Amino acid sequence: ENKFRDFLLQETSTFGIREYPVQKTMLNREERTFDTSLGKIRVKMGILEDEIIKYKPEFENVKELAKIHNLSMNRVYQILTQELENLSIRK
């Protein structure tokens, strides 16, 4: 921490550094694998008070499926999101 502060003061034009504590609150997470029309996909789920409130297909899996199926990553996300909604994984 001090080395980084010293580096900024010595090697940049700044005359000062603002420092303050930061707190991060995170959802509980769970990861599951689902079978889809494009193949298996790992999905990260955010859980609040025992309820899945959001989910997201794993980036590396989406990238791989896009390459295999010659689709854009955006299109793969669209297809997977639709299929995951149909599975009602939020319940």
N, CA, C and O atoms as a Tinker XYZ file with bonds, in Angstrom:
   364  protein
     1  N      0.830000   -1.195000    0.000000    73     2
     2  CA     0.000000    0.000000    0.000000    64     1     3
     3  C      0.874000    1.258000    0.000000    63     2     4     5
     4  O      0.665000    2.155000   -0.818000    81     3
     5  N      1.844000    1.331000    0.905000    73     3     6
     6  CA     2.721000    2.503000    0.951000    64     5     7
     7  C      3.601000    2.608000   -0.283000    63     6     8     9
     8  O      3.875000    3.713000   -0.749000    81     7
     9  N      4.048000    1.477000   -0.820000    73     7    10
    10  CA     4.864000    1.492000   -2.036000    64     9    11
    11  C      4.076000    2.072000   -3.201000    63    10    12    13
    12  O      4.600000    2.858000   -3.991000    81    11
    13  N      2.830000    1.681000   -3.297000    73    11    14
    14  CA     1.994000    2.200000   -4.374000    64    13    15
    15  C      1.771000    3.706000   -4.200000    63    14    16    17
    16  O      1.848000    4.465000   -5.165000    81    15
    17  N      1.500000    4.125000   -2.982000    73    15    18
    18  CA     1.307000    5.546000   -2.691000    64    17    19
    19  C      2.569000    6.328000   -3.049000    63    18    20    21
    20  O      2.491000    7.372000   -3.695000    81    19
    21  N      3.726000    5.827000   -2.630000    73    19    22
    22  CA     5.001000    6.488000   -2.934000    64    21    23
    23  C      5.237000    6.565000   -4.443000    63    22    24    25
    24  O      5.703000    7.579000   -4.962000    81    23
    25  N      4.906000    5.472000   -5.136000    73    23    26
    26  CA     5.070000    5.464000   -6.582000    64    25    27
    27  C      4.228000    6.564000   -7.230000    63    26    28    29
    28  O      4.725000    7.303000   -8.080000    81    27
    29  N      2.964000    6.675000   -6.838000    73    27    30
    30  CA     2.094000    7.702000   -7.406000    64    29    31
    31  C      2.622000    9.111000   -7.145000    63    30    32    33
    32  O      2.597000    9.964000   -8.032000    81    31
    33  N      3.094000    9.345000   -5.939000    73    31    34
    34  CA     3.596000   10.676000   -5.594000    64    33    35
    35  C      4.900000   11.001000   -6.326000    63    34    36    37
    36  O      5.127000   12.148000   -6.709000    81    35
    37  N      5.748000   10.005000   -6.518000    73    35    38
    38  CA     7.048000   10.240000   -7.152000    64    37    39
    39  C      6.982000   10.244000   -8.674000    63    38    40    41
    40  O      7.692000   11.011000   -9.324000    81    39
    41  N      6.152000    9.410000   -9.233000    73    39    42
    42  CA     6.198000    9.184000  -10.679000    64    41    43
    43  C      5.067000    9.825000  -11.478000    63    42    44    45
    44  O      5.024000    9.692000  -12.701000    81    43
    45  N      4.154000   10.516000  -10.803000    73    43    46
    46  CA     3.086000   11.204000  -11.517000    64    45    47
    47  C      3.096000   12.673000  -11.139000    63    46    48    49
    48  O      3.878000   13.095000  -10.286000    81    47
    49  N      2.239000   13.446000  -11.766000    73    47    50
    50  CA     2.202000   14.890000  -11.510000    64    49    51
    51  C      1.365000   15.247000  -10.278000    63    50    52    53
    52  O      1.267000   16.422000   -9.925000    81    51
    53  N      0.766000   14.264000   -9.627000    73    51    54
    54  CA    -0.130000   14.552000   -8.504000    64    53    55
    55  C      0.621000   15.078000   -7.285000    63    54    56    57
    56  O      1.768000   14.708000   -7.034000    81    55
    57  N     -0.048000   15.947000   -6.535000    73    55    58
    58  CA     0.479000   16.461000   -5.272000    64    57    59
    59  C     -0.217000   15.823000   -4.081000    63    58    60    61
    60  O      0.141000   16.079000   -2.931000    81    59
    61  N     -1.213000   14.992000   -4.361000    73    59    62
    62  CA    -1.933000   14.359000   -3.263000    64    61    63
    63  C     -2.787000   13.198000   -3.737000    63    62    64    65
    64  O     -3.107000   13.069000   -4.919000    81    63
    65  N     -3.144000   12.361000   -2.781000    73    63    66
    66  CA    -3.963000   11.185000   -3.060000    64    65    67
    67  C     -5.096000   11.155000   -2.049000    63    66    68    69
    68  O     -4.869000   11.232000   -0.842000    81    67
    69  N     -6.314000   11.043000   -2.552000    73    67    70
    70  CA    -7.460000   10.892000   -1.652000    64    69    71
    71  C     -7.589000    9.415000   -1.290000    63    70    72    73
    72  O     -7.558000    8.546000   -2.161000    81    71
    73  N     -7.731000    9.150000   -0.016000    73    71    74
    74  CA    -7.895000    7.774000    0.450000    64    73    75
    75  C     -9.099000    7.709000    1.380000    63    74    76    77
    76  O     -9.286000    8.564000    2.245000    81    75
    77  N     -9.899000    6.691000    1.183000    73    75    78
    78  CA   -11.025000    6.468000    2.085000    64    77    79
    79  C    -11.436000    5.009000    2.016000    63    78    80    81
    80  O    -11.234000    4.348000    0.998000    81    79
    81  N    -12.017000    4.505000    3.104000    73    79    82
    82  CA   -12.414000    3.093000    3.123000    64    81    83
    83  C    -13.616000    2.838000    2.218000    63    82    84    85
    84  O    -14.480000    3.699000    2.046000    81    83
    85  N    -13.651000    1.667000    1.659000    73    83    86
    86  CA   -14.752000    1.257000    0.789000    64    85    87
    87  C    -15.274000   -0.083000    1.288000    63    86    88    89
    88  O    -14.502000   -0.954000    1.689000    81    87
    89  N    -16.566000   -0.233000    1.258000    73    87    90
    90  CA   -17.188000   -1.489000    1.654000    64    89    91
    91  C    -17.970000   -2.019000    0.469000    63    90    92    93
    92  O    -18.661000   -1.260000   -0.211000    81    91
    93  N    -17.869000   -3.298000    0.218000    73    91    94
    94  CA   -18.586000   -3.921000   -0.891000    64    93    95
    95  C    -19.522000   -4.983000   -0.336000    63    94    96    97
    96  O    -19.111000   -5.857000    0.426000    81    95
    97  N    -20.784000   -4.892000   -0.729000    73    95    98
    98  CA   -21.770000   -5.888000   -0.342000    64    97    99
    99  C    -22.053000   -6.746000   -1.567000    63    98   100   101
   100  O    -22.336000   -6.224000   -2.645000    81    99
   101  N    -21.978000   -8.060000   -1.399000    73    99   102
   102  CA   -22.155000   -8.966000   -2.528000    64   101   103
   103  C    -23.287000   -9.951000   -2.274000    63   102   104   105
   104  O    -23.594000  -10.304000   -1.135000    81   103
   105  N    -23.884000  -10.375000   -3.355000    73   103   106
   106  CA   -24.873000  -11.440000   -3.282000    64   105   107
   107  C    -24.181000  -12.759000   -2.984000    63   106   108   109
   108  O    -23.015000  -12.943000   -3.333000    81   107
   109  N    -24.882000  -13.663000   -2.350000    73   107   110
   110  CA   -24.380000  -15.031000   -2.271000    64   109   111
   111  C    -24.400000  -15.579000   -3.686000    63   110   112   113
   112  O    -25.254000  -15.213000   -4.494000    81   111
   113  N    -23.447000  -16.462000   -3.980000    73   111   114
   114  CA   -23.354000  -17.004000   -5.331000    64   113   115
   115  C    -23.470000  -18.507000   -5.328000    63   114   116   117
   116  O    -23.114000  -19.198000   -4.373000    81   115
   117  N    -23.986000  -18.978000   -6.446000    73   115   118
   118  CA   -24.053000  -20.413000   -6.683000    64   117   119
   119  C    -23.792000  -20.607000   -8.172000    63   118   120   121
   120  O    -24.155000  -19.761000   -8.990000    81   119
   121  N    -23.171000  -21.710000   -8.511000    73   119   122
   122  CA   -22.934000  -22.005000   -9.920000    64   121   123
   123  C    -23.526000  -23.366000  -10.243000    63   122   124   125
   124  O    -23.331000  -24.331000   -9.505000    81   123
   125  N    -24.253000  -23.434000  -11.359000    73   123   126
   126  CA   -24.839000  -24.692000  -11.817000    64   125   127
   127  C    -24.573000  -24.845000  -13.309000    63   126   128   129
   128  O    -24.305000  -23.870000  -14.010000    81   127
   129  N    -24.652000  -26.077000  -13.777000    73   127   130
   130  CA   -24.500000  -26.364000  -15.198000    64   129   131
   131  C    -25.848000  -26.797000  -15.757000    63   130   132   133
   132  O    -26.556000  -27.604000  -15.154000    81   131
   133  N    -26.193000  -26.245000  -16.928000    73   131   134
   134  CA   -27.452000  -26.558000  -17.587000    64   133   135
   135  C    -27.183000  -27.067000  -18.994000    63   134   136   137
   136  O    -26.223000  -26.653000  -19.645000    81   135
   137  N    -28.040000  -27.968000  -19.454000    73   135   138
   138  CA   -28.009000  -28.410000  -20.846000    64   137   139
   139  C    -28.880000  -27.462000  -21.656000    63   138   140   141
   140  O    -30.021000  -27.185000  -21.285000    81   139
   141  N    -28.332000  -26.959000  -22.775000    73   139   142
   142  CA   -29.090000  -26.071000  -23.654000    64   141   143
   143  C    -28.987000  -26.596000  -25.081000    63   142   144   145
   144  O    -28.278000  -27.567000  -25.346000    81   143
   145  N    -29.695000  -25.951000  -25.989000    73   143   146
   146  CA   -29.647000  -26.358000  -27.398000    64   145   147
   147  C    -28.260000  -26.149000  -27.998000    63   146   148   149
   148  O    -27.921000  -26.766000  -29.008000    81   147
   149  N    -27.458000  -25.281000  -27.383000    73   147   150
   150  CA   -26.108000  -25.014000  -27.877000    64   149   151
   151  C    -25.062000  -25.878000  -27.185000    63   150   152   153
   152  O    -23.920000  -25.950000  -27.640000    81   151
   153  N    -25.439000  -26.531000  -26.095000    73   151   154
   154  CA   -24.508000  -27.345000  -25.330000    64   153   155
   155  C    -24.600000  -27.020000  -23.849000    63   154   156   157
   156  O    -25.453000  -26.241000  -23.424000    81   155
   157  N    -23.722000  -27.618000  -23.075000    73   155   158
   158  CA   -23.707000  -27.370000  -21.631000    64   157   159
   159  C    -23.183000  -25.958000  -21.352000    63   158   160   161
   160  O    -22.262000  -25.473000  -22.009000    81   159
   161  N    -23.796000  -25.322000  -20.363000    73   159   162
   162  CA   -23.386000  -23.965000  -19.984000    64   161   163
   163  C    -23.374000  -23.839000  -18.476000    63   162   164   165
   164  O    -24.317000  -24.252000  -17.802000    81   163
   165  N    -22.299000  -23.264000  -17.945000    73   163   166
   166  CA   -22.242000  -22.955000  -16.519000    64   165   167
   167  C    -22.903000  -21.599000  -16.310000    63   166   168   169
   168  O    -22.702000  -20.668000  -17.089000    81   167
   169  N    -23.683000  -21.507000  -15.260000    73   167   170
   170  CA   -24.426000  -20.283000  -14.967000    64   169   171
   171  C    -24.143000  -19.857000  -13.535000    63   170   172   173
   172  O    -24.298000  -20.640000  -12.598000    81   171
   173  N    -23.722000  -18.591000  -13.377000    73   171   174
   174  CA   -23.545000  -18.011000  -12.047000    64   173   175
   175  C    -24.871000  -17.401000  -11.626000    63   174   176   177
   176  O    -25.509000  -16.686000  -12.399000    81   175
   177  N    -25.282000  -17.688000  -10.397000    73   175   178
   178  CA   -26.547000  -17.164000   -9.893000    64   177   179
   179  C    -26.307000  -16.320000   -8.645000    63   178   180   181
   180  O    -25.547000  -16.709000   -7.758000    81   179
   181  N    -26.957000  -15.170000   -8.587000    73   179   182
   182  CA   -26.897000  -14.307000   -7.420000    64   181   183
   183  C    -28.114000  -14.545000   -6.550000    63   182   184   185
   184  O    -29.252000  -14.488000   -7.016000    81   183
   185  N    -27.857000  -14.815000   -5.273000    73   183   186
   186  CA   -28.931000  -15.205000   -4.357000    64   185   187
   187  C    -29.053000  -14.197000   -3.219000    63   186   188   189
   188  O    -28.064000  -13.830000   -2.585000    81   187
   189  N    -30.271000  -13.765000   -2.979000    73   187   190
   190  CA   -30.572000  -12.845000   -1.884000    64   189   191
   191  C    -31.723000  -13.435000   -1.088000    63   190   192   193
   192  O    -32.802000  -13.677000   -1.628000    81   191
   193  N    -31.491000  -13.664000    0.187000    73   191   194
   194  CA   -32.507000  -14.231000    1.075000    64   193   195
   195  C    -33.126000  -15.503000    0.480000    63   194   196   197
   196  O    -34.347000  -15.637000    0.405000    81   195
   197  N    -32.271000  -16.419000    0.066000    73   195   198
   198  CA   -32.676000  -17.729000   -0.478000    64   197   199
   199  C    -33.444000  -17.655000   -1.794000    63   198   200   201
   200  O    -34.104000  -18.623000   -2.174000    81   199
   201  N    -33.372000  -16.541000   -2.485000    73   199   202
   202  CA   -34.043000  -16.402000   -3.771000    64   201   203
   203  C    -33.021000  -16.020000   -4.839000    63   202   204   205
   204  O    -32.214000  -15.112000   -4.640000    81   203
   205  N    -33.062000  -16.716000   -5.968000    73   203   206
   206  CA   -32.199000  -16.360000   -7.090000    64   205   207
   207  C    -32.765000  -15.094000   -7.711000    63   206   208   209
   208  O    -33.872000  -15.109000   -8.249000    81   207
   209  N    -32.017000  -13.998000   -7.642000    73   207   210
   210  CA   -32.535000  -12.738000   -8.170000    64   209   211
   211  C    -31.904000  -12.361000   -9.507000    63   210   212   213
   212  O    -32.429000  -11.512000  -10.227000    81   211
   213  N    -30.770000  -12.995000   -9.840000    73   211   214
   214  CA   -30.170000  -12.766000  -11.143000    64   213   215
   215  C    -29.244000  -13.912000  -11.476000    63   214   216   217
   216  O    -28.794000  -14.648000  -10.598000    81   215
   217  N    -28.971000  -14.050000  -12.748000    73   215   218
   218  CA   -28.057000  -15.093000  -13.191000    64   217   219
   219  C    -27.383000  -14.648000  -14.481000    63   218   220   221
   220  O    -27.848000  -13.750000  -15.183000    81   219
   221  N    -26.273000  -15.311000  -14.761000    73   219   222
   222  CA   -25.489000  -14.915000  -15.921000    64   221   223
   223  C    -24.700000  -16.116000  -16.418000    63   222   224   225
   224  O    -24.004000  -16.763000  -15.635000    81   223
   225  N    -24.796000  -16.427000  -17.716000    73   223   226
   226  CA   -23.983000  -17.499000  -18.274000    64   225   227
   227  C    -22.493000  -17.152000  -18.146000    63   226   228   229
   228  O    -22.102000  -15.992000  -18.275000    81   227
   229  N    -21.685000  -18.158000  -17.894000    73   227   230
   230  CA   -20.241000  -17.980000  -17.726000    64   229   231
   231  C    -19.617000  -17.516000  -19.046000    63   230   232   233
   232  O    -19.835000  -18.125000  -20.093000    81   231
   233  N    -18.848000  -16.440000  -18.983000    73   231   234
   234  CA   -18.259000  -15.806000  -20.165000    64   233   235
   235  C    -17.488000  -16.789000  -21.041000    63   234   236   237
   236  O    -17.692000  -16.829000  -22.254000    81   235
   237  N    -16.607000  -17.582000  -20.436000    73   235   238
   238  CA   -15.771000  -18.499000  -21.216000    64   237   239
   239  C    -16.601000  -19.551000  -21.937000    63   238   240   241
   240  O    -16.267000  -19.940000  -23.056000    81   239
   241  N    -17.685000  -20.018000  -21.307000    73   239   242
   242  CA   -18.579000  -20.968000  -21.971000    64   241   243
   243  C    -19.283000  -20.317000  -23.152000    63   242   244   245
   244  O    -19.418000  -20.934000  -24.209000    81   243
   245  N    -19.727000  -19.089000  -22.985000    73   243   246
   246  CA   -20.402000  -18.363000  -24.065000    64   245   247
   247  C    -19.440000  -18.184000  -25.238000    63   246   248   249
   248  O    -19.807000  -18.396000  -26.394000    81   247
   249  N    -18.230000  -17.801000  -24.933000    73   247   250
   250  CA   -17.204000  -17.603000  -25.963000    64   249   251
   251  C    -16.966000  -18.901000  -26.746000    63   250   252   253
   252  O    -16.884000  -18.889000  -27.974000    81   251
   253  N    -16.860000  -19.997000  -26.031000    73   251   254
   254  CA   -16.626000  -21.301000  -26.648000    64   253   255
   255  C    -17.805000  -21.715000  -27.527000    63   254   256   257
   256  O    -17.612000  -22.181000  -28.650000    81   255
   257  N    -19.016000  -21.547000  -27.021000    73   255   258
   258  CA   -20.202000  -21.915000  -27.794000    64   257   259
   259  C    -20.363000  -21.034000  -29.033000    63   258   260   261
   260  O    -20.807000  -21.507000  -30.079000    81   259
   261  N    -20.009000  -19.773000  -28.919000    73   259   262
   262  CA   -20.078000  -18.863000  -30.069000    64   261   263
   263  C    -19.142000  -19.351000  -31.176000    63   262   264   265
   264  O    -19.498000  -19.346000  -32.354000    81   263
   265  N    -17.967000  -19.763000  -30.784000    73   263   266
   266  CA   -16.990000  -20.256000  -31.760000    64   265   267
   267  C    -17.467000  -21.562000  -32.398000    63   266   268   269
   268  O    -17.409000  -21.716000  -33.618000    81   267
   269  N    -17.934000  -22.491000  -31.581000    73   267   270
   270  CA   -18.405000  -23.793000  -32.078000    64   269   271
   271  C    -19.550000  -23.629000  -33.072000    63   270   272   273
   272  O    -19.582000  -24.304000  -34.102000    81   271
   273  N    -20.496000  -22.730000  -32.765000    73   271   274
   274  CA   -21.701000  -22.582000  -33.573000    64   273   275
   275  C    -21.618000  -21.438000  -34.587000    63   274   276   277
   276  O    -22.588000  -21.139000  -35.284000    81   275
   277  N    -20.442000  -20.804000  -34.656000    73   275   278
   278  CA   -20.225000  -19.684000  -35.580000    64   277   279
   279  C    -21.288000  -18.586000  -35.404000    63   278   280   281
   280  O    -21.877000  -18.099000  -36.369000    81   279
   281  N    -21.503000  -18.221000  -34.142000    73   279   282
   282  CA   -22.456000  -17.173000  -33.787000    64   281   283
   283  C    -21.719000  -16.076000  -33.031000    63   282   284   285
   284  O    -20.639000  -16.303000  -32.486000    81   283
   285  N    -22.308000  -14.889000  -33.002000    73   283   286
   286  CA   -21.732000  -13.833000  -32.167000    64   285   287
   287  C    -21.985000  -14.167000  -30.698000    63   286   288   289
   288  O    -22.929000  -14.885000  -30.369000    81   287
   289  N    -21.147000  -13.647000  -29.837000    73   287   290
   290  CA   -21.357000  -13.872000  -28.408000    64   289   291
   291  C    -22.689000  -13.278000  -27.969000    63   290   292   293
   292  O    -23.375000  -13.845000  -27.118000    81   291
   293  N    -23.052000  -12.145000  -28.545000    73   291   294
   294  CA   -24.320000  -11.510000  -28.208000    64   293   295
   295  C    -25.492000  -12.432000  -28.537000    63   294   296   297
   296  O    -26.436000  -12.554000  -27.756000    81   295
   297  N    -25.421000  -13.083000  -29.709000    73   295   298
   298  CA   -26.496000  -13.999000  -30.104000    64   297   299
   299  C    -26.558000  -15.199000  -29.168000    63   298   300   301
   300  O    -27.644000  -15.650000  -28.804000    81   299
   301  N    -25.399000  -15.716000  -28.780000    73   299   302
   302  CA   -25.358000  -16.850000  -27.843000    64   301   303
   303  C    -25.985000  -16.438000  -26.516000    63   302   304   305
   304  O    -26.770000  -17.198000  -25.951000    81   303
   305  N    -25.653000  -15.241000  -26.002000    73   303   306
   306  CA   -26.272000  -14.754000  -24.764000    64   305   307
   307  C    -27.789000  -14.683000  -24.914000    63   306   308   309
   308  O    -28.521000  -15.068000  -24.002000    81   307
   309  N    -28.264000  -14.193000  -26.057000    73   307   310
   310  CA   -29.714000  -14.091000  -26.281000    64   309   311
   311  C    -30.380000  -15.464000  -26.228000    63   310   312   313
   312  O    -31.396000  -15.649000  -25.559000    81   311
   313  N    -29.796000  -16.414000  -26.938000    73   311   314
   314  CA   -30.364000  -17.767000  -26.985000    64   313   315
   315  C    -30.362000  -18.383000  -25.586000    63   314   316   317
   316  O    -31.366000  -18.942000  -25.143000    81   315
   317  N    -29.233000  -18.275000  -24.900000    73   315   318
   318  CA   -29.122000  -18.881000  -23.576000    64   317   319
   319  C    -30.064000  -18.224000  -22.579000    63   318   320   321
   320  O    -30.687000  -18.909000  -21.768000    81   319
   321  N    -30.168000  -16.923000  -22.635000    73   319   322
   322  CA   -31.063000  -16.207000  -21.718000    64   321   323
   323  C    -32.501000  -16.660000  -21.916000    63   322   324   325
   324  O    -33.221000  -16.896000  -20.946000    81   323
   325  N    -32.922000  -16.783000  -23.175000    73   323   326
   326  CA   -34.279000  -17.247000  -23.478000    64   325   327
   327  C    -34.503000  -18.661000  -22.927000    63   326   328   329
   328  O    -35.521000  -18.934000  -22.291000    81   327
   329  N    -33.548000  -19.543000  -23.176000    73   327   330
   330  CA   -33.701000  -20.927000  -22.714000    64   329   331
   331  C    -33.678000  -21.025000  -21.194000    63   330   332   333
   332  O    -34.427000  -21.807000  -20.609000    81   331
   333  N    -32.833000  -20.243000  -20.559000    73   331   334
   334  CA   -32.765000  -20.271000  -19.092000    64   333   335
   335  C    -34.043000  -19.717000  -18.480000    63   334   336   337
   336  O    -34.502000  -20.216000  -17.453000    81   335
   337  N    -34.623000  -18.694000  -19.096000    73   335   338
   338  CA   -35.907000  -18.162000  -18.622000    64   337   339
   339  C    -36.984000  -19.239000  -18.711000    63   338   340   341
   340  O    -37.818000  -19.379000  -17.816000    81   339
   341  N    -36.949000  -19.996000  -19.806000    73   339   342
   342  CA   -37.939000  -21.069000  -19.978000    64   341   343
   343  C    -37.783000  -22.171000  -18.930000    63   342   344   345
   344  O    -38.748000  -22.859000  -18.598000    81   343
   345  N    -36.570000  -22.336000  -18.415000    73   343   346
   346  CA   -36.350000  -23.339000  -17.366000    64   345   347
   347  C    -36.821000  -22.847000  -16.007000    63   346   348   349
   348  O    -36.868000  -23.625000  -15.053000    81   347
   349  N    -37.170000  -21.568000  -15.901000    73   347   350
   350  CA   -37.630000  -20.965000  -14.636000    64   349   351
   351  C    -36.655000  -21.238000  -13.507000    63   350   352   353
   352  O    -37.052000  -21.723000  -12.447000    81   351
   353  N    -35.371000  -20.931000  -13.723000    73   351   354
   354  CA   -34.368000  -21.227000  -12.695000    64   353   355
   355  C    -34.465000  -20.298000  -11.494000    63   354   356   357
   356  O    -33.820000  -20.555000  -10.478000    81   355
   357  N    -35.236000  -19.244000  -11.573000    73   355   358
   358  CA   -35.370000  -18.331000  -10.439000    64   357   359
   359  C    -36.194000  -18.930000   -9.307000    63   358   360   361
   360  O    -36.164000  -18.418000   -8.188000    81   359
   361  N    -36.921000  -19.995000   -9.574000    73   359   362
   362  CA   -37.798000  -20.577000   -8.556000    64   361   363
   363  C    -37.035000  -21.452000   -7.598000    63   362   364
   364  O    -37.624000  -22.020000   -6.678000    81   363
